[in-house]
């Protein structure tokens, strides 16, 4: 009798043998029959929740109650699954073979035992066993469909109630099935909420706001340090916010209005969601601020008045805030650095080419070889450094022997530390012996020296040493001749103050006061320069530019008018050029004899007169326009009153034209003719034609004033065909600074006055007044 071997394991997988594939399929059917009953409780809970959603009840259910119901459904489903699958085992291959045998009616297990083998070598038994295996396998197998087996798990028949509920929900939902199914897991709050988002760059960048639109998929670039403003409207509860590595504060607010501000310090994927639904998604790149660049364009050098000239150029992506020159004695690297501030005409220029002057003759390092580098900083404090150059710092030449000795000891104190202080103590003590003999009538000098001696000996801090240095400098100046140095120093300080005030947007009243002080300081400087002519001055070069006192005053007046017209950057550049002229000025015997001729002065008065006429004509044109719009001022007296005003303006123009010739007079006569036409139209109450004629008159006045200014530019002057800055008569000089003409300045002043007048009228729409305020902020 054959002895069977132990049962062999069936191979798994979808094999090429047809019998193996049928076993695998039977195994899957057994697995389904084991899984389905265990899924029934979870399907009951989950299906009930979907049935409720299909009815649309969640549209009227408060979100807290809906969230609680969803949480209960998920919890109950999860617990039922854990309980049902706690003892679950996936069917083996033998289980699949037995299922195939039962469904096919094979009683003697030909499939499950097809891998058995005989033990022994009996040929008869082996032949009989092979015949048994061949006859036991049918040509076609049968497999029954899986039996759910849910009835045993649901004896109460709840599945039928669930089916009825789902069917009823589908009927009620009709074409809104998808939306209602989504509402089973979403509050629907996102659909009712809207969002406004914009990026506010840092003020120093000068960039405008960037509005973000919902649905933007591209990368949005913003400067690092920008603020992302988010405003959510109509949200039933507090929105959620994620912003990558940036600190994303929670939304604050109530009654459906919420806000949050995110500081963009790094790249971010911003997502705002309400009730699990995203109402805004953006990808933002925080562009880092570049380090400013700075470089010398020429080696620093002294001016005629011993100020140091620093010529440099620099740049930054959003503008250089300030520039400093850092100087250190070349052979004394341990000495304290000297930092000189170099003012800029504007802190918002991305590219700067500048020449600045600093009077460093009062510093103890004056006269030494120094190493200097430039440091530029932007608004965030980032620093750019130039290369280092060496030059000799200009020094004031003192002719008085005692003054020279005091300056020498001052330098020893600043550069030699303890050794320098010891030398200074010995020298000051020696210089102050026998005051009755050497300082008769100059007791103030003696007392200052003894004060400096005790100051050095008792110094305990750098501040004490600095006080001694100032005392020695002031004493040396008192010993030296004149007040030229102090006058020049005051002029430079006022120029720096004016430049900084223009760059920082100071009020016009502050600029007017500083310009007044600068004018007074310039007069004192010119007087001191005349009283202290330099010794051994070289003869004046034949091609030198000659300036008169009136030329300097005209330049200062132009700067004043440019600040009033809002051209502050150009005014700062022109002021720097004026300061450069004063620094390199040489006084000659002909100084004071130059200036404008009487003809040019008369033309200036005529240009000013016609500029005033242009302002009056423009005001009358505005009145005509408002009258045409039905918004005229009753005080104007209607068209008849405007006609009288036009008549008076025409008479004033004709009086100004008496005795005047040239092409400018021809244009101005055309303006008078247009005024007459406007007067006739106003008399006929034809406001449309009156406005057109007034516009022609205004244009003719402008052209006439410009031609008059061109005639003046061609007139003889002391500079032999060049303006007070030594440039040609072109609008753009060699320096690139555009100097507006008289008519341009007058027009700019009139525009500013009109803007201020309209901004003060409270009856104008708020949007218009806001726009006017933004325009005025630029000035």
XYZ file of C-alpha atoms in Angstrom, residues 41-558:
518
model
C -19.908 47.510 10.807
C -17.581 50.174 9.409
C -19.571 50.282 6.165
C -22.739 50.768 8.201
C -21.331 53.784 10.072
C -19.704 55.296 7.008
C -22.687 54.677 4.746
C -25.030 56.262 7.264
C -22.861 59.409 7.273
C -22.904 59.576 3.463
C -26.686 59.066 3.458
C -27.054 62.082 5.730
C -24.802 64.112 3.431
C -26.877 63.177 0.362
C -29.999 64.532 2.005
C -28.324 67.970 2.222
C -28.754 68.267 5.952
C -25.158 69.377 6.476
C -25.903 72.644 4.694
C -27.984 73.621 7.746
C -25.907 71.935 10.434
C -23.510 74.056 12.501
C -19.901 73.148 11.800
C -19.086 72.121 15.412
C -21.973 69.589 15.356
C -20.976 68.368 11.879
C -17.347 67.980 12.970
C -18.457 66.056 16.062
C -20.603 63.718 13.922
C -17.743 63.161 11.451
C -15.339 62.427 14.292
C -17.801 59.940 15.812
C -18.235 58.199 12.455
C -14.494 57.903 11.910
C -13.918 56.668 15.475
C -16.699 54.076 15.352
C -15.537 52.829 11.935
C -11.941 52.554 13.090
C -12.876 50.662 16.276
C -15.054 48.224 14.335
C -12.256 47.556 11.867
C -9.769 46.945 14.664
C -12.178 44.524 16.324
C -13.098 42.738 13.093
C -9.562 42.229 11.817
C -8.019 41.358 15.157
C -7.902 37.588 14.291
C -7.900 37.927 10.529
C -5.624 35.539 8.583
C -5.274 35.662 4.821
C -6.149 32.247 3.254
C -3.303 29.924 2.341
C -2.777 28.129 -0.981
C -4.176 24.927 0.473
C -7.374 26.830 1.356
C -7.714 27.953 -2.239
C -7.163 24.377 -3.517
C -9.832 22.965 -1.189
C -12.291 25.685 -2.304
C -11.617 24.778 -5.943
C -12.187 21.061 -5.170
C -15.489 21.713 -3.376
C -16.915 23.970 -6.101
C -15.811 21.485 -8.830
C -17.207 18.395 -6.967
C -13.834 16.676 -6.581
C -14.176 14.421 -3.546
C -10.719 12.876 -3.342
C -8.665 16.086 -3.212
C -6.835 15.752 -6.502
C -5.786 19.407 -6.443
C -4.751 19.872 -2.852
C -2.818 16.565 -2.869
C -1.374 16.730 -6.380
C 2.030 17.383 -4.990
C 2.087 14.208 -2.872
C 4.581 11.450 -3.851
C 4.858 7.715 -3.035
C 7.499 6.472 -0.696
C 9.153 3.382 -2.067
C 9.944 1.924 -5.490
C 7.066 -0.510 -6.140
C 6.379 -0.196 -9.919
C 2.826 -1.418 -9.662
C 1.962 1.070 -6.929
C 3.614 3.884 -8.843
C 1.649 3.121 -12.007
C -1.577 2.926 -10.054
C -0.809 6.311 -8.349
C -0.090 7.996 -11.668
C -3.350 6.663 -13.123
C -5.223 8.000 -10.090
C -3.768 11.475 -10.514
C -4.561 11.580 -14.227
C -8.161 10.496 -13.787
C -8.797 12.768 -10.811
C -8.418 16.133 -12.607
C -11.389 17.188 -14.757
C -10.947 19.124 -17.961
C -12.926 22.122 -16.633
C -13.075 23.543 -13.078
C -15.893 25.513 -11.492
C -15.690 28.355 -8.928
C -18.719 29.837 -7.201
C -19.019 33.600 -6.594
C -17.977 34.861 -3.165
C -20.596 34.715 -0.460
C -20.699 37.975 1.509
C -21.763 36.369 4.750
C -23.084 39.710 6.032
C -26.344 38.167 7.177
C -24.586 36.411 10.037
C -23.030 39.762 11.100
C -26.302 41.685 10.611
C -29.123 39.567 12.056
C -31.322 42.693 12.485
C -31.239 43.489 8.727
C -29.770 46.978 9.088
C -28.223 46.674 5.650
C -31.631 47.058 4.047
C -32.322 50.245 5.989
C -28.918 51.577 4.882
C -29.719 50.771 1.264
C -33.065 52.561 1.525
C -31.383 55.609 3.120
C -28.722 55.817 0.395
C -31.337 55.437 -2.346
C -33.462 58.181 -0.812
C -30.405 60.450 -0.559
C -29.510 59.881 -4.204
C -33.048 60.784 -5.265
C -32.979 63.972 -3.181
C -29.533 64.992 -4.359
C -30.246 64.468 -8.085
C -27.571 66.513 -9.959
C -25.893 67.739 -6.759
C -24.505 64.373 -5.676
C -20.794 65.226 -5.870
C -21.112 68.482 -3.956
C -23.173 66.875 -1.189
C -20.762 63.967 -0.845
C -17.893 66.454 -0.435
C -19.906 68.248 2.255
C -19.715 65.064 4.332
C -16.081 65.907 5.041
C -15.998 69.660 4.470
C -17.870 72.406 6.252
C -18.380 74.345 3.008
C -17.031 77.434 4.734
C -14.390 77.963 2.094
C -16.983 78.514 -0.623
C -18.463 81.500 1.203
C -15.100 83.029 2.209
C -13.021 85.389 0.081
C -9.501 86.668 0.536
C -7.516 89.805 -0.272
C -3.740 89.447 -0.270
C -0.906 91.810 -1.097
C 2.823 92.126 -0.438
C 4.158 95.335 1.066
C 7.899 95.681 0.312
C 10.141 97.390 2.890
C 9.897 101.183 2.603
C 13.578 101.585 1.738
C 13.114 99.640 -1.527
C 10.758 102.227 -2.980
C 8.808 99.423 -4.686
C 5.005 99.512 -5.004
C 2.611 97.049 -3.413
C 2.126 93.712 -5.174
C -1.446 92.428 -5.270
C -1.898 88.648 -5.201
C -4.723 87.023 -7.125
C -6.357 83.760 -6.170
C -5.241 81.113 -8.604
C -1.785 82.511 -9.333
C 0.459 79.511 -9.969
C 3.720 81.224 -10.859
C 6.529 82.129 -8.490
C 6.057 85.598 -7.009
C 9.309 87.411 -6.167
C 9.382 89.908 -3.302
C 12.252 91.553 -1.417
C 13.321 89.774 1.736
C 11.727 91.487 4.714
C 8.474 92.250 2.885
C 5.192 91.851 4.731
C 2.456 89.619 3.322
C -0.944 91.035 4.277
C -3.871 88.599 4.313
C -7.498 89.660 4.799
C -10.259 87.005 4.826
C -13.916 88.022 4.480
C -17.065 86.030 5.155
C -15.384 83.151 6.979
C -17.594 81.403 9.576
C -14.545 80.640 11.746
C -10.855 81.387 12.076
C -8.923 80.447 8.911
C -5.771 78.343 8.958
C -2.424 79.546 7.633
C 0.872 77.918 6.641
C 3.840 79.900 5.291
C 6.808 77.547 5.149
C 9.780 78.531 7.293
C 8.342 81.997 7.973
C 6.632 82.824 11.223
C 2.945 82.645 10.346
C 0.825 84.191 13.117
C -2.728 82.975 13.587
C -5.542 84.930 12.016
C -7.171 87.438 14.328
C -10.649 88.898 14.042
C -14.330 88.184 14.489
C -17.704 88.324 12.734
C -16.307 86.774 9.570
C -13.449 89.281 9.132
C -9.938 87.975 9.859
C -6.433 89.273 9.176
C -2.845 88.174 9.485
C 0.528 89.636 8.477
C 3.484 87.397 7.601
C 7.068 88.683 7.579
C 8.753 87.094 4.560
C 12.250 86.187 5.684
C 12.522 83.054 3.528
C 10.908 81.420 0.514
C 7.403 80.263 1.305
C 4.500 78.198 0.026
C 1.600 80.120 1.504
C -1.729 78.367 2.001
C -4.846 79.867 3.571
C -7.710 77.483 4.247
C -11.172 77.676 5.770
C -12.913 74.497 6.827
C -10.261 72.365 5.147
C -10.685 74.135 1.789
C -7.860 76.274 0.422
C -9.076 79.768 -0.516
C -5.617 81.037 -1.440
C -2.320 79.415 -2.405
C 0.859 81.182 -3.548
C 4.512 80.375 -3.971
C 6.649 83.339 -2.924
C 10.392 83.794 -3.339
C 12.023 86.117 -0.811
C 14.819 87.780 -2.791
C 17.734 88.667 -0.481
C 19.043 92.216 -0.422
C 22.359 92.524 -2.266
C 25.405 94.009 -0.567
C 26.167 97.551 -1.813
C 29.247 98.224 -3.906
C 31.562 101.225 -3.568
C 34.810 102.211 -5.264
C 37.065 105.220 -5.690
C 36.974 106.939 -9.072
C 40.056 108.992 -8.190
C 42.631 109.126 -5.432
C 41.568 111.538 -2.665
C 43.257 114.916 -2.984
C 43.194 118.311 -1.259
C 41.346 121.354 -2.582
C 42.588 124.917 -2.641
C 41.096 125.398 0.824
C 42.691 122.146 2.121
C 39.472 120.168 2.253
C 39.796 116.545 1.113
C 38.030 115.646 -2.126
C 36.562 112.120 -2.239
C 35.393 111.005 -5.692
C 33.578 107.681 -5.736
C 30.864 105.651 -7.362
C 28.657 102.964 -5.876
C 25.486 101.034 -6.342
C 22.891 98.954 -4.558
C 19.753 97.168 -5.673
C 17.557 99.496 -3.580
C 19.822 102.467 -2.932
C 22.825 103.355 -0.780
C 21.841 104.868 2.570
C 25.180 106.370 3.586
C 28.862 106.392 2.721
C 31.788 106.775 5.118
C 35.507 107.193 4.584
C 37.576 105.280 7.147
C 41.143 106.580 7.550
C 44.000 105.034 9.554
C 47.603 106.332 9.805
C 49.725 104.203 7.511
C 52.497 103.331 9.971
C 50.316 103.300 13.077
C 47.665 100.666 12.451
C 46.738 100.480 16.146
C 45.548 104.100 16.146
C 41.835 104.797 16.369
C 40.260 105.048 12.868
C 38.998 108.387 11.630
C 35.500 108.053 10.156
C 34.324 110.858 7.850
C 30.710 111.012 6.714
C 30.228 111.665 2.984
C 26.678 112.956 2.418
C 24.650 111.757 -0.564
C 22.095 113.782 -2.534
C 19.556 110.965 -2.195
C 19.235 107.679 -0.285
C 17.130 106.029 -2.989
C 19.508 106.170 -5.948
C 20.558 102.715 -7.119
C 23.663 104.129 -8.769
C 25.671 107.003 -7.305
C 28.569 108.940 -8.788
C 29.545 111.582 -6.291
C 32.293 113.981 -5.292
C 32.196 114.949 -1.612
C 34.368 117.266 0.414
C 35.386 116.830 4.033
C 37.488 119.221 6.059
C 39.814 116.931 8.027
C 42.483 119.514 8.813
C 41.110 119.788 12.343
C 41.838 116.100 13.038
C 45.124 115.059 14.672
C 45.921 112.852 11.668
C 46.175 115.897 9.371
C 49.513 115.901 7.584
C 50.106 112.129 7.951
C 50.153 109.420 5.312
C 46.908 107.553 5.793
C 45.215 104.507 4.327
C 41.595 105.143 3.441
C 38.751 102.900 2.385
C 35.139 103.681 1.664
C 32.267 101.901 3.385
C 28.757 102.002 1.916
C 25.705 100.781 3.798
C 22.193 100.190 2.599
C 18.990 100.639 4.555
C 19.284 97.162 6.127
C 22.794 97.839 7.440
C 24.669 95.670 4.925
C 28.145 97.007 4.279
C 30.183 97.184 1.099
C 33.871 98.106 1.262
C 36.118 99.615 -1.402
C 39.785 98.962 -1.979
C 42.301 100.798 0.210
C 44.350 103.709 -1.141
C 47.075 105.767 0.474
C 47.530 109.533 0.383
C 48.722 112.333 2.589
C 45.943 113.967 4.531
C 46.010 117.730 3.948
C 46.990 119.798 6.935
C 46.564 123.388 7.870
C 49.864 125.291 7.615
C 50.367 127.249 10.813
C 52.767 130.178 10.570
C 52.832 130.891 14.294
C 55.606 128.793 15.972
C 53.623 128.183 19.154
C 50.561 127.095 17.155
C 52.753 124.632 15.228
C 54.089 123.213 18.476
C 50.580 122.725 19.919
C 49.416 120.944 16.741
C 52.479 118.673 16.894
C 51.735 117.639 20.489
C 48.109 117.095 19.588
C 49.219 114.639 16.919
C 51.551 112.853 19.345
C 48.686 112.333 21.779
C 46.472 110.858 19.053
C 48.985 108.497 17.432
C 51.629 107.432 19.980
C 49.408 106.382 22.915
C 51.298 106.426 26.249
C 54.604 107.520 24.714
C 52.893 110.365 22.909
C 51.195 111.509 26.092
C 54.550 111.532 27.913
C 56.124 113.675 25.194
C 53.124 116.021 25.202
C 53.300 116.462 28.982
C 56.980 117.394 28.865
C 56.496 119.772 25.932
C 53.412 121.524 27.334
C 55.135 121.930 30.679
C 58.196 123.430 29.004
C 56.165 125.774 26.799
C 54.277 127.210 29.753
C 57.256 128.341 31.879
C 57.634 131.973 32.939
C 54.164 133.193 31.926
C 55.011 136.736 33.077
C 57.817 136.902 30.508
C 56.482 134.993 27.533
C 52.707 135.397 27.847
C 52.277 138.992 28.878
C 48.888 140.139 27.612
C 48.065 136.548 26.457
C 47.035 134.925 29.690
C 44.216 133.045 27.921
C 46.797 131.155 25.847
C 48.825 130.294 28.952
C 45.752 129.101 30.853
C 44.672 126.977 27.884
C 48.094 125.300 27.760
C 48.116 124.552 31.491
C 44.570 123.220 31.209
C 45.737 120.924 28.396
C 48.733 119.812 30.506
C 46.585 118.756 33.448
C 44.005 117.290 31.097
C 46.587 114.910 29.620
C 48.038 114.000 32.994
C 44.661 113.227 34.581
C 42.963 111.662 31.534
C 41.097 108.449 32.345
C 39.142 107.870 29.128
C 39.154 108.595 25.403
C 36.622 111.370 25.973
C 39.119 113.185 28.232
C 41.814 112.949 25.544
C 39.407 114.216 22.886
C 38.621 117.268 25.025
C 42.345 118.050 25.281
C 42.749 117.683 21.514
C 39.900 120.110 20.869
C 41.408 122.587 23.314
C 44.820 122.457 21.598
C 43.217 122.900 18.171
C 41.130 125.895 19.213
C 44.162 127.480 20.880
C 46.241 127.010 17.727
C 43.485 128.577 15.627
C 43.349 131.522 17.942
C 47.073 132.010 17.559
C 46.839 131.781 13.753
C 45.634 134.611 11.496
C 42.073 135.404 10.490
C 38.866 133.372 10.545
C 39.049 131.900 7.057
C 39.331 128.307 8.232
C 36.354 128.483 10.556
C 34.257 130.176 7.850
C 35.070 127.423 5.343
C 34.335 124.730 7.924
C 30.953 126.290 8.719
C 30.140 126.395 4.994
C 30.924 122.686 4.582
C 28.829 121.717 7.602
C 25.846 123.660 6.283
C 26.222 122.006 2.866
C 26.164 118.585 4.517
C 23.111 119.526 6.584
C 21.311 120.784 3.487
C 22.118 117.629 1.515
C 20.874 115.393 4.315
C 17.717 117.468 4.743
C 16.916 117.220 1.017
C 17.519 113.473 0.988
C 15.345 112.858 4.072
C 12.384 114.874 2.784
C 12.576 117.713 5.322
C 9.814 120.380 5.181
C 10.370 123.330 2.884
C 10.560 125.670 5.894
C 13.623 123.799 7.166
C 15.303 123.991 3.754
C 14.576 127.714 3.497
C 16.192 128.348 6.884
C 19.262 126.253 6.023
C 19.645 127.993 2.656
C 19.431 131.338 4.394
C 22.187 130.291 6.810
C 24.250 128.921 3.922
C 23.960 132.253 2.105
C 25.109 134.118 5.205
C 28.011 131.697 5.712
C 29.000 132.109 2.044
C 29.149 135.886 2.497
C 31.357 135.508 5.592
C 33.573 133.057 3.736
C 34.035 135.464 0.836
C 34.889 138.276 3.264
C 37.407 136.070 5.104
C 38.905 134.963 1.789
C 39.356 138.568 0.737
C 40.889 139.503 4.112
C 43.345 136.572 4.087
C 44.747 136.155 0.567
C 47.132 133.206 0.268
C 50.830 134.027 0.223
C 52.708 133.411 -2.982
C 49.594 132.659 -5.012
C 50.297 131.550 -8.571
C 48.955 133.706 -11.413
C 45.483 132.959 -12.647
C 45.469 130.623 -15.685
C 44.294 132.300 -18.912
C 41.441 129.803 -19.384
C 40.112 130.071 -15.805
C 36.393 130.721 -15.295
C 35.612 134.076 -13.690
C 32.730 134.322 -11.250
C 31.155 137.384 -9.775
C 29.284 137.733 -6.502
C 26.012 138.005 -8.407
C 26.758 134.741 -10.221
C 27.099 132.885 -6.921
C 23.931 134.496 -5.628
C 22.089 133.536 -8.816
C 23.125 129.910 -8.341
C 21.893 129.922 -4.760
C 18.593 131.454 -5.858
C 18.230 128.723 -8.487
